[in-house]
CSV table of N, CA and C in Angstrom, one decimal:
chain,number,residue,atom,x,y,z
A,1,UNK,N,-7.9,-9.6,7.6
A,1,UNK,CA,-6.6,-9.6,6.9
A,1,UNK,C,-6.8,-10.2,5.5
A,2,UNK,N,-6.4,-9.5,4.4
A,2,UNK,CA,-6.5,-9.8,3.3
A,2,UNK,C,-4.8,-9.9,2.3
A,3,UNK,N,-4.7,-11.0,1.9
A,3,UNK,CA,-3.2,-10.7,1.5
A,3,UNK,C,-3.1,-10.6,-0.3
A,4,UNK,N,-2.0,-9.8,-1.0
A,4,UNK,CA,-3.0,-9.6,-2.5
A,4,UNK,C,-1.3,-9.4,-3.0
A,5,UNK,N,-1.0,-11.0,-4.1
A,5,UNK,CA,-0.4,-11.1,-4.4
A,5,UNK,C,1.0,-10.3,-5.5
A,6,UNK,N,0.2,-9.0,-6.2
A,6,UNK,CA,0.5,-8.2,-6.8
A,6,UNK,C,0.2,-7.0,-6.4
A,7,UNK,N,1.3,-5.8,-6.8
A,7,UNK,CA,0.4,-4.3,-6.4
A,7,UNK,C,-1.1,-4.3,-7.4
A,8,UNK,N,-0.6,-5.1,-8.7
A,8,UNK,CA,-1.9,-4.3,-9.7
A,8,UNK,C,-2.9,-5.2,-8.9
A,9,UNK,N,-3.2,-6.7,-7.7
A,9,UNK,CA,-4.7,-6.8,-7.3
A,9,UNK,C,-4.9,-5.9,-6.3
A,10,UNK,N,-3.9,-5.5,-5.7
A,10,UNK,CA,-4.4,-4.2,-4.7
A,10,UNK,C,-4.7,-3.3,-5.6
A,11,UNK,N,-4.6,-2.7,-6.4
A,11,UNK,CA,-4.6,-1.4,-7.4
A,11,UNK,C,-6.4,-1.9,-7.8
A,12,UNK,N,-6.7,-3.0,-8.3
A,12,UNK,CA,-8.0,-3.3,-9.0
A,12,UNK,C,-8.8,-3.4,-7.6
A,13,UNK,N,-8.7,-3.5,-6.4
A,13,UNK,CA,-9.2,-4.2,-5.3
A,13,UNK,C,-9.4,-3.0,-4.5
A,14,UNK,N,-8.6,-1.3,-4.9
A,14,UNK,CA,-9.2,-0.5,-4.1
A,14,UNK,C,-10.1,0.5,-3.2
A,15,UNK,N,-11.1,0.1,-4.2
A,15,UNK,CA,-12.5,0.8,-3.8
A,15,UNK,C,-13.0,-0.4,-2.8
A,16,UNK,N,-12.7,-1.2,-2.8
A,16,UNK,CA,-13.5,-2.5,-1.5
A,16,UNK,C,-12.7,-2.4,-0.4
A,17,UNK,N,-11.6,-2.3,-0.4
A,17,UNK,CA,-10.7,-2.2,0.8
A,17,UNK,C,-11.3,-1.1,1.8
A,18,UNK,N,-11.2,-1.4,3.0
A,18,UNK,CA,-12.0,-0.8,4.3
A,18,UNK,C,-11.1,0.7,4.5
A,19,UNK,N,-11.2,1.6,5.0
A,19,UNK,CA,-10.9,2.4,4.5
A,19,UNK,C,-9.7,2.5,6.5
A,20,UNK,N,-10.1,1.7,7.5
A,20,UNK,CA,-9.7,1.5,8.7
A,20,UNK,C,-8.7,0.6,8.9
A,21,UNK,N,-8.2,0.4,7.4
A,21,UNK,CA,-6.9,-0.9,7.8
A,21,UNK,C,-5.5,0.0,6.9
A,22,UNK,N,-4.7,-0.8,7.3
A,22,UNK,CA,-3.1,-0.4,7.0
A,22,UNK,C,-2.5,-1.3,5.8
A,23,UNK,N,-1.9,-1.0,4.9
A,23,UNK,CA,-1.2,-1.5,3.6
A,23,UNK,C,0.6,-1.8,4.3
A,24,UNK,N,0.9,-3.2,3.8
A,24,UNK,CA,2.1,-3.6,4.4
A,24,UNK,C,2.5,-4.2,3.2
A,25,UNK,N,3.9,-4.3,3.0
A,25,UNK,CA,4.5,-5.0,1.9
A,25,UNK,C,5.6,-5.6,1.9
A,26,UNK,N,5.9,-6.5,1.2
A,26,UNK,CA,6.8,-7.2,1.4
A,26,UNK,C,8.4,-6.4,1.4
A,27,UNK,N,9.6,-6.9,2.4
A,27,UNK,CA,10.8,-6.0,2.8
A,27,UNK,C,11.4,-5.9,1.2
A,28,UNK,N,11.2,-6.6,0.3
A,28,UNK,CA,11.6,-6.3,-1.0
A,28,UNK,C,10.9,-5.1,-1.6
A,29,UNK,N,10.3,-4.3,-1.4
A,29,UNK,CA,9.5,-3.3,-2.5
A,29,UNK,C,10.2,-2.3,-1.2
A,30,UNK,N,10.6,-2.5,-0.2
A,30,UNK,CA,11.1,-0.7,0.3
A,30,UNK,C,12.8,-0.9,0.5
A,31,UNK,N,12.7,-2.4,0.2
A,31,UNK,CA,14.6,-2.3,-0.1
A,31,UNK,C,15.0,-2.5,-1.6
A,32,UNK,N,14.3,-2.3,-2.5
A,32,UNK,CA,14.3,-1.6,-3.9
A,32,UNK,C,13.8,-0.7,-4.2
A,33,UNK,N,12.9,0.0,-3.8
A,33,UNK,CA,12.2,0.9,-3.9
A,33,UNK,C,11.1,0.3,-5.2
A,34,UNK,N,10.2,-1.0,-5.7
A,34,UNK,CA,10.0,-1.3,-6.2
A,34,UNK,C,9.0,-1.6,-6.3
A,35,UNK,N,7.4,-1.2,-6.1
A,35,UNK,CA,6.4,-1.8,-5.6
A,35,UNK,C,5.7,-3.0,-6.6
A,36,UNK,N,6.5,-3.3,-8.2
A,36,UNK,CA,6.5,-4.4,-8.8
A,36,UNK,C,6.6,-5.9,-7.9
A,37,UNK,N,7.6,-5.6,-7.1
A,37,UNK,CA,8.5,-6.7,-6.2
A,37,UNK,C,8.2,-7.3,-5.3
A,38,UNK,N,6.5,-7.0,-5.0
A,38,UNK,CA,6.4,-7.6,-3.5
A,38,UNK,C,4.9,-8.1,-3.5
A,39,UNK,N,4.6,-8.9,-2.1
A,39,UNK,CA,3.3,-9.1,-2.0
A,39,UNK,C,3.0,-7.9,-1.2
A,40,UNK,N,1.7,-8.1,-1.0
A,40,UNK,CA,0.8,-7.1,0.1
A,40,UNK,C,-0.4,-7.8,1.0
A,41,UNK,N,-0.8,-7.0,1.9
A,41,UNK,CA,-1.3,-7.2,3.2
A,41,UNK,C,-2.1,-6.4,3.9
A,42,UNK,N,-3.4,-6.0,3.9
A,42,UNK,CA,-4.4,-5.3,4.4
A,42,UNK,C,-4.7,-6.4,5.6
A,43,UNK,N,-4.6,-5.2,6.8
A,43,UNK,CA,-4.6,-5.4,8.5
A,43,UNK,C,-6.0,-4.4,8.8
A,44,UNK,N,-6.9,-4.8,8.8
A,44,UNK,CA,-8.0,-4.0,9.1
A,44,UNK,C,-7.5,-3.6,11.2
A,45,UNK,N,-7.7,-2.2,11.3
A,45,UNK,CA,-7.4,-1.7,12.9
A,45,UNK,C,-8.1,-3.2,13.5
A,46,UNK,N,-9.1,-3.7,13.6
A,46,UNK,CA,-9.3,-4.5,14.8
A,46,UNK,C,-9.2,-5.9,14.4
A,47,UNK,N,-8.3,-6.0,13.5
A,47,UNK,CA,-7.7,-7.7,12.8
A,47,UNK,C,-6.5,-7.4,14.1
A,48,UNK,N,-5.9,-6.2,14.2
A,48,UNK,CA,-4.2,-6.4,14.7
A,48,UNK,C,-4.6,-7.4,15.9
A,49,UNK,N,-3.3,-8.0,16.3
A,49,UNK,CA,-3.4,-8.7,17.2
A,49,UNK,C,-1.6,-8.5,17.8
A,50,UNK,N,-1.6,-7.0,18.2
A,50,UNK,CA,-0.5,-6.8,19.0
A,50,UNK,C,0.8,-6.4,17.8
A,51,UNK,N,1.7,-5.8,18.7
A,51,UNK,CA,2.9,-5.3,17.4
A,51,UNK,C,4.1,-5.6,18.1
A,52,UNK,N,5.0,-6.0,17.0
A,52,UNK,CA,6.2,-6.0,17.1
A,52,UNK,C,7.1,-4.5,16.7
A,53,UNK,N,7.9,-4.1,17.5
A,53,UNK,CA,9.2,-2.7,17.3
A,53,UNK,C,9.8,-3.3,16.7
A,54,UNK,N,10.0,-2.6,15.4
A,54,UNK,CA,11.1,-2.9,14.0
A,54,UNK,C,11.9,-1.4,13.9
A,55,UNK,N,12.7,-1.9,13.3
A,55,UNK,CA,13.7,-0.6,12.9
A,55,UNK,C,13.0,0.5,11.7
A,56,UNK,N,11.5,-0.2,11.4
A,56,UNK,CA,10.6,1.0,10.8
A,56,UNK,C,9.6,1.4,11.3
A,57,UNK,N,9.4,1.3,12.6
A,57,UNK,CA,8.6,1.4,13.8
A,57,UNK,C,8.0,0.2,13.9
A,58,UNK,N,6.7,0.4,14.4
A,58,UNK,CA,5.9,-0.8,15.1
A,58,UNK,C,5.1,-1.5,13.8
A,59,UNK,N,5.2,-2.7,13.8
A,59,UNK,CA,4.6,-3.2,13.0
A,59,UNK,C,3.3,-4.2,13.3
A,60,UNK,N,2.3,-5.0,13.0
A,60,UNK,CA,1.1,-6.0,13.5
A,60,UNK,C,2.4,-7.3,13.6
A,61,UNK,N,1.6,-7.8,14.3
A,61,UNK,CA,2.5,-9.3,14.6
A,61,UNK,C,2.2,-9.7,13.1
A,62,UNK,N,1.0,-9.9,13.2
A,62,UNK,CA,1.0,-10.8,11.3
A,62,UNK,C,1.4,-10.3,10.4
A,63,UNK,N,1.8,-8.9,10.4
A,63,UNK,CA,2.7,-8.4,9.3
A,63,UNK,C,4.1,-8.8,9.2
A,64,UNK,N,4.5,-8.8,10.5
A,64,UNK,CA,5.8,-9.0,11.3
A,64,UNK,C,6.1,-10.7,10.8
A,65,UNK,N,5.3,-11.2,11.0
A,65,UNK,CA,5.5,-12.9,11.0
A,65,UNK,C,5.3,-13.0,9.5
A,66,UNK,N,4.8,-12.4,8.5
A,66,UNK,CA,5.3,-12.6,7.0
A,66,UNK,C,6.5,-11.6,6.2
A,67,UNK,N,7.3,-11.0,6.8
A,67,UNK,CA,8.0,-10.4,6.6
A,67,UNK,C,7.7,-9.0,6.1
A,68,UNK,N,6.8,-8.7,6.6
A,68,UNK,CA,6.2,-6.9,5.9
A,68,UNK,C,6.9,-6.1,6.4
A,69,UNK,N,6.6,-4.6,5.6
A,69,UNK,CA,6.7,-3.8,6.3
A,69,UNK,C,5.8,-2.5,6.1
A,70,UNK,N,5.8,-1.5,7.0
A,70,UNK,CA,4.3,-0.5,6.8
A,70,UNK,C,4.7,-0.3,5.3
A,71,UNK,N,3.6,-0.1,4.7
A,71,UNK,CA,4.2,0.8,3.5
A,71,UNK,C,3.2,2.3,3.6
A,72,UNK,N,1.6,1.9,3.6
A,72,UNK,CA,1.0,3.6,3.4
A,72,UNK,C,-0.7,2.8,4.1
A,73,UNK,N,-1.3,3.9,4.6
A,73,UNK,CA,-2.5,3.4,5.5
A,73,UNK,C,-3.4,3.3,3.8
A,74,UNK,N,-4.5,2.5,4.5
A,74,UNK,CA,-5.7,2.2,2.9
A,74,UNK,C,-6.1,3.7,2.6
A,75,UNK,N,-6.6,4.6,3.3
A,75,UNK,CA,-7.4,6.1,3.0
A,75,UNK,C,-6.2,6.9,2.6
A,76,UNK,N,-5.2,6.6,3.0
A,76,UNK,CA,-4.3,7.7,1.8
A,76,UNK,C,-3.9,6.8,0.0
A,77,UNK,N,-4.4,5.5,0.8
A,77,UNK,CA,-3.8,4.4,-0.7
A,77,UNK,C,-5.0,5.0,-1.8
A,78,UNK,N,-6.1,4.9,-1.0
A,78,UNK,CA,-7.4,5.2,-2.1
A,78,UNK,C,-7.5,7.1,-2.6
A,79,UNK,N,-7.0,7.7,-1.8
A,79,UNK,CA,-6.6,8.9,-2.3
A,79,UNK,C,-5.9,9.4,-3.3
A,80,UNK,N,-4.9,8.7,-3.0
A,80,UNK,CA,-3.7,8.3,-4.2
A,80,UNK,C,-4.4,8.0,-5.7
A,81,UNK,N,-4.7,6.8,-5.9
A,81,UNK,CA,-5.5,6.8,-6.5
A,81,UNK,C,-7.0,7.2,-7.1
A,82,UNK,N,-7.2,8.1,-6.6
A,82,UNK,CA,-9.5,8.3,-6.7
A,82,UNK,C,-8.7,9.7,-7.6
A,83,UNK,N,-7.1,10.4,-7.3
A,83,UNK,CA,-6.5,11.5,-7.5
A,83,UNK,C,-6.5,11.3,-9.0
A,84,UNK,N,-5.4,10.4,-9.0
A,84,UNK,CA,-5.3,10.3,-10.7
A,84,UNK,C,-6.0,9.3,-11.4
A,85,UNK,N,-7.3,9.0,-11.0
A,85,UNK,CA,-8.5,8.3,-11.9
A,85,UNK,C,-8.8,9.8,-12.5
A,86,UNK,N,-9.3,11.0,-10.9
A,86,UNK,CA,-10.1,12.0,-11.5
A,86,UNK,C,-9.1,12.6,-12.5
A,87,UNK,N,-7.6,12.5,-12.4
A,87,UNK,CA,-6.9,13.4,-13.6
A,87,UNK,C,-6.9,12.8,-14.8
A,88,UNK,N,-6.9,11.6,-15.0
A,88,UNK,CA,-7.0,10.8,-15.9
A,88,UNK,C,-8.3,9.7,-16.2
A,89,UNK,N,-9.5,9.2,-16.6
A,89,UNK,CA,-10.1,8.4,-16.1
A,89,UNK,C,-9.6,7.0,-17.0
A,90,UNK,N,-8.8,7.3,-17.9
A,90,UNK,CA,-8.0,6.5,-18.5
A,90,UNK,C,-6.8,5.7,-18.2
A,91,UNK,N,-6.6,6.3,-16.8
A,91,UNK,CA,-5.2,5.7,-16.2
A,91,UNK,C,-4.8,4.4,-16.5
A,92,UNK,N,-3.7,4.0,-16.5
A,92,UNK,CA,-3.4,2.8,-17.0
A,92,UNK,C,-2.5,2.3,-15.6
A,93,UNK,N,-2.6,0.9,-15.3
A,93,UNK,CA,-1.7,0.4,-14.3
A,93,UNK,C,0.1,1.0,-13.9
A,94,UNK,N,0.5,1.2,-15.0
A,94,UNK,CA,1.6,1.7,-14.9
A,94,UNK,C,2.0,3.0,-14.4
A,95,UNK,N,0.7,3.9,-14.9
A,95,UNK,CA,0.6,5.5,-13.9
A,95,UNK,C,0.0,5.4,-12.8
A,96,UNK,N,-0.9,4.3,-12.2
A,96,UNK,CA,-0.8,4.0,-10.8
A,96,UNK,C,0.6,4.4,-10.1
A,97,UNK,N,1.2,2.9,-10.3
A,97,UNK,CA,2.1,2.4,-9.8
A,97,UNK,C,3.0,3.8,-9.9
A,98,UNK,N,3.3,4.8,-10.7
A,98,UNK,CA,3.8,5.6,-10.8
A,98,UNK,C,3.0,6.6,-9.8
A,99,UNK,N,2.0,7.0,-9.5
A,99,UNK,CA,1.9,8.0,-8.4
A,99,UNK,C,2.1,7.3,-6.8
A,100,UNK,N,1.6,6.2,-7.2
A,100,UNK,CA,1.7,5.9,-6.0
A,100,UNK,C,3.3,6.0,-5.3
A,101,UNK,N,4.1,6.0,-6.6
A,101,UNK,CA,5.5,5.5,-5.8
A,101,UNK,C,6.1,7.6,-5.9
A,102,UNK,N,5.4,8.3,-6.3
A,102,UNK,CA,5.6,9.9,-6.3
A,102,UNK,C,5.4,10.2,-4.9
A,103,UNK,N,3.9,9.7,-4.5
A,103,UNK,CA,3.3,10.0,-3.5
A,103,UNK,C,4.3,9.6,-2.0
A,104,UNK,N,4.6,8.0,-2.2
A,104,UNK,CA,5.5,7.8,-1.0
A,104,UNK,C,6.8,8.8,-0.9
A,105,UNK,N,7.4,9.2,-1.9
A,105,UNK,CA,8.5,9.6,-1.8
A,105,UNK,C,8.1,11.3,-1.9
A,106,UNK,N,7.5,11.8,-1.8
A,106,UNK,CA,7.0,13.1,-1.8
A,106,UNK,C,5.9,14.0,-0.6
A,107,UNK,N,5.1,12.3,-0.6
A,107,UNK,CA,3.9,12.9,0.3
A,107,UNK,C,3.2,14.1,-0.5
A,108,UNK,N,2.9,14.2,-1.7
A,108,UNK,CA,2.4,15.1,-2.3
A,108,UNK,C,1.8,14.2,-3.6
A,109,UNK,N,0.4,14.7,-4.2
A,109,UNK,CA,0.1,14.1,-5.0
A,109,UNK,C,0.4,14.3,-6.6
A,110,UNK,N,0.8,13.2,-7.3
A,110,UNK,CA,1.2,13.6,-8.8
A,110,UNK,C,0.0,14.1,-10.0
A,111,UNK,N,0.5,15.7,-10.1
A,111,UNK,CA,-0.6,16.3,-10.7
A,111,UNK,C,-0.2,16.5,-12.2
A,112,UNK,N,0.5,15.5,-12.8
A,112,UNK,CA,0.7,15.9,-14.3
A,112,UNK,C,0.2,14.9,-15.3
Protein backbone atom coordinates (compact mmCIF):
# COMPACT_ATOMS: atom_id res chain seq x y z
CA UNK A 1 0.00 0.00 0.00
CA UNK A 2 1.41 3.13 -1.06
CA UNK A 3 -0.33 6.47 -0.23
CA UNK A 4 0.72 9.69 -2.51
CA UNK A 5 -0.25 12.94 -1.27
CA UNK A 6 -1.09 14.77 -4.61
CA UNK A 7 -2.52 13.58 -8.05
CA UNK A 8 0.75 15.28 -9.71
CA UNK A 9 3.04 12.37 -7.17
CA UNK A 10 0.86 9.76 -8.58
CA UNK A 11 1.09 11.33 -12.07
CA UNK A 12 5.37 11.42 -11.63
CA UNK A 13 5.15 7.92 -9.79
CA UNK A 14 3.39 6.13 -12.73
CA UNK A 15 5.58 3.99 -14.55
CA UNK A 16 6.68 2.19 -10.88
CA UNK A 17 3.32 1.54 -9.71
CA UNK A 18 2.55 -2.31 -10.08
CA UNK A 19 0.39 -2.67 -12.64
CA UNK A 20 -2.00 -5.39 -10.13
CA UNK A 21 -3.22 -2.78 -7.67
CA UNK A 22 -6.25 -0.35 -7.56
CA UNK A 23 -6.11 3.67 -7.36
CA UNK A 24 -8.54 5.05 -4.51
CA UNK A 25 -9.02 8.64 -3.57
CA UNK A 26 -9.97 10.71 -1.32
CA UNK A 27 -14.35 11.17 -1.01
CA UNK A 28 -13.40 14.80 -1.94
CA UNK A 29 -12.14 14.43 -5.65
CA UNK A 30 -15.50 12.28 -6.69
CA UNK A 31 -17.74 14.75 -4.65
CA UNK A 32 -16.24 17.61 -6.65
CA UNK A 33 -15.31 16.05 -9.41
CA UNK A 34 -11.74 17.39 -8.64
CA UNK A 35 -8.74 15.29 -8.80
CA UNK A 36 -6.72 18.55 -7.52
CA UNK A 37 -8.62 17.85 -4.09
CA UNK A 38 -7.54 14.75 -2.80
CA UNK A 39 -5.00 12.33 -1.49
CA UNK A 40 -4.41 8.80 -3.05
CA UNK A 41 -3.83 5.24 -2.41
CA UNK A 42 -2.34 2.33 -4.31
CA UNK A 43 -3.83 -1.24 -2.82
CA UNK A 44 -1.70 -3.76 -4.62
CA UNK A 45 -4.43 -7.13 -5.21
CA UNK A 46 -2.64 -9.10 -2.45
CA UNK A 47 -2.09 -5.91 0.14
CA UNK A 48 -6.24 -6.10 0.31
CA UNK A 49 -7.12 -7.37 3.55
CA UNK A 50 -10.95 -7.81 3.07
CA UNK A 51 -13.72 -5.11 1.83
CA UNK A 52 -16.19 -3.13 3.02
CA UNK A 53 -19.97 -2.58 0.82
CA UNK A 54 -20.19 1.16 0.18
CA UNK A 55 -22.77 2.92 -1.71
CA UNK A 56 -19.84 2.84 -4.58
CA UNK A 57 -19.48 -0.75 -4.32
CA UNK A 58 -16.92 -2.69 -2.43
CA UNK A 59 -14.13 -1.07 -1.28
CA UNK A 60 -10.38 -2.57 0.66
CA UNK A 61 -10.88 -2.13 4.42
CA UNK A 62 -7.78 0.32 4.28
CA UNK A 63 -9.30 2.27 1.72
CA UNK A 64 -12.48 2.25 3.65
CA UNK A 65 -10.75 3.21 6.99
CA UNK A 66 -9.04 6.39 5.27
CA UNK A 67 -11.91 7.57 3.72
CA UNK A 68 -11.42 6.53 -0.02
CA UNK A 69 -13.05 5.73 -2.70
CA UNK A 70 -12.39 3.48 -5.96
CA UNK A 71 -11.44 5.93 -8.37
CA UNK A 72 -9.69 3.81 -11.64
CA UNK A 73 -7.49 0.38 -11.48
CA UNK A 74 -3.34 1.30 -11.98
CA UNK A 75 -3.27 -0.47 -15.82
CA UNK A 76 -5.97 1.76 -17.08
CA UNK A 77 -4.23 4.80 -14.86
CA UNK A 78 -0.94 4.07 -16.85
CA UNK A 79 -2.87 3.82 -20.11
CA UNK A 80 -4.33 6.98 -19.67
CA UNK A 81 -1.37 8.39 -19.40
CA UNK A 82 1.58 6.24 -21.74
CA UNK A 83 -1.74 7.72 -24.35
CA UNK A 84 -1.13 11.26 -24.10
CA UNK A 85 2.78 11.11 -23.34
CA UNK A 86 2.71 9.26 -26.94
CA UNK A 87 0.32 12.21 -28.24
CA UNK A 88 2.28 14.73 -26.77
CA UNK A 89 5.79 13.93 -25.28
CA UNK A 90 5.67 17.35 -23.94
CA UNK A 91 2.63 16.88 -21.84
CA UNK A 92 2.42 19.10 -19.05
CA UNK A 93 0.78 18.16 -15.60
CA UNK A 94 -2.20 19.99 -16.29
CA UNK A 95 -3.06 17.87 -19.56
CA UNK A 96 -2.65 14.88 -17.45
CA UNK A 97 -4.98 15.80 -14.97
CA UNK A 98 -7.12 16.77 -17.92
CA UNK A 99 -7.27 13.31 -19.67
CA UNK A 100 -7.29 11.62 -16.90
CA UNK A 101 -10.55 13.37 -15.69
CA UNK A 102 -11.92 12.93 -19.83
CA UNK A 103 -11.15 9.45 -19.39
CA UNK A 104 -13.22 8.88 -16.07
CA UNK A 105 -16.11 10.58 -17.31
CA UNK A 106 -16.02 9.13 -20.89
CA UNK A 107 -14.20 5.90 -20.58
CA UNK A 108 -12.62 6.83 -23.90
CA UNK A 109 -9.29 8.30 -24.37
CA UNK A 110 -8.52 12.15 -25.04
CA UNK A 111 -7.19 12.26 -28.54
CA UNK A 112 -6.71 16.03 -29.19
Amino acid sequence: MKEFGTIGDLINAYKAIPCDAYIYCSKSVIETENLENGKYLVIESEEEDGYVETEDGEVPKQAYNLGMSSLVDVETFKDILSFQYKLNPKTLYKDCIKAIEYYLSNDDFLDE
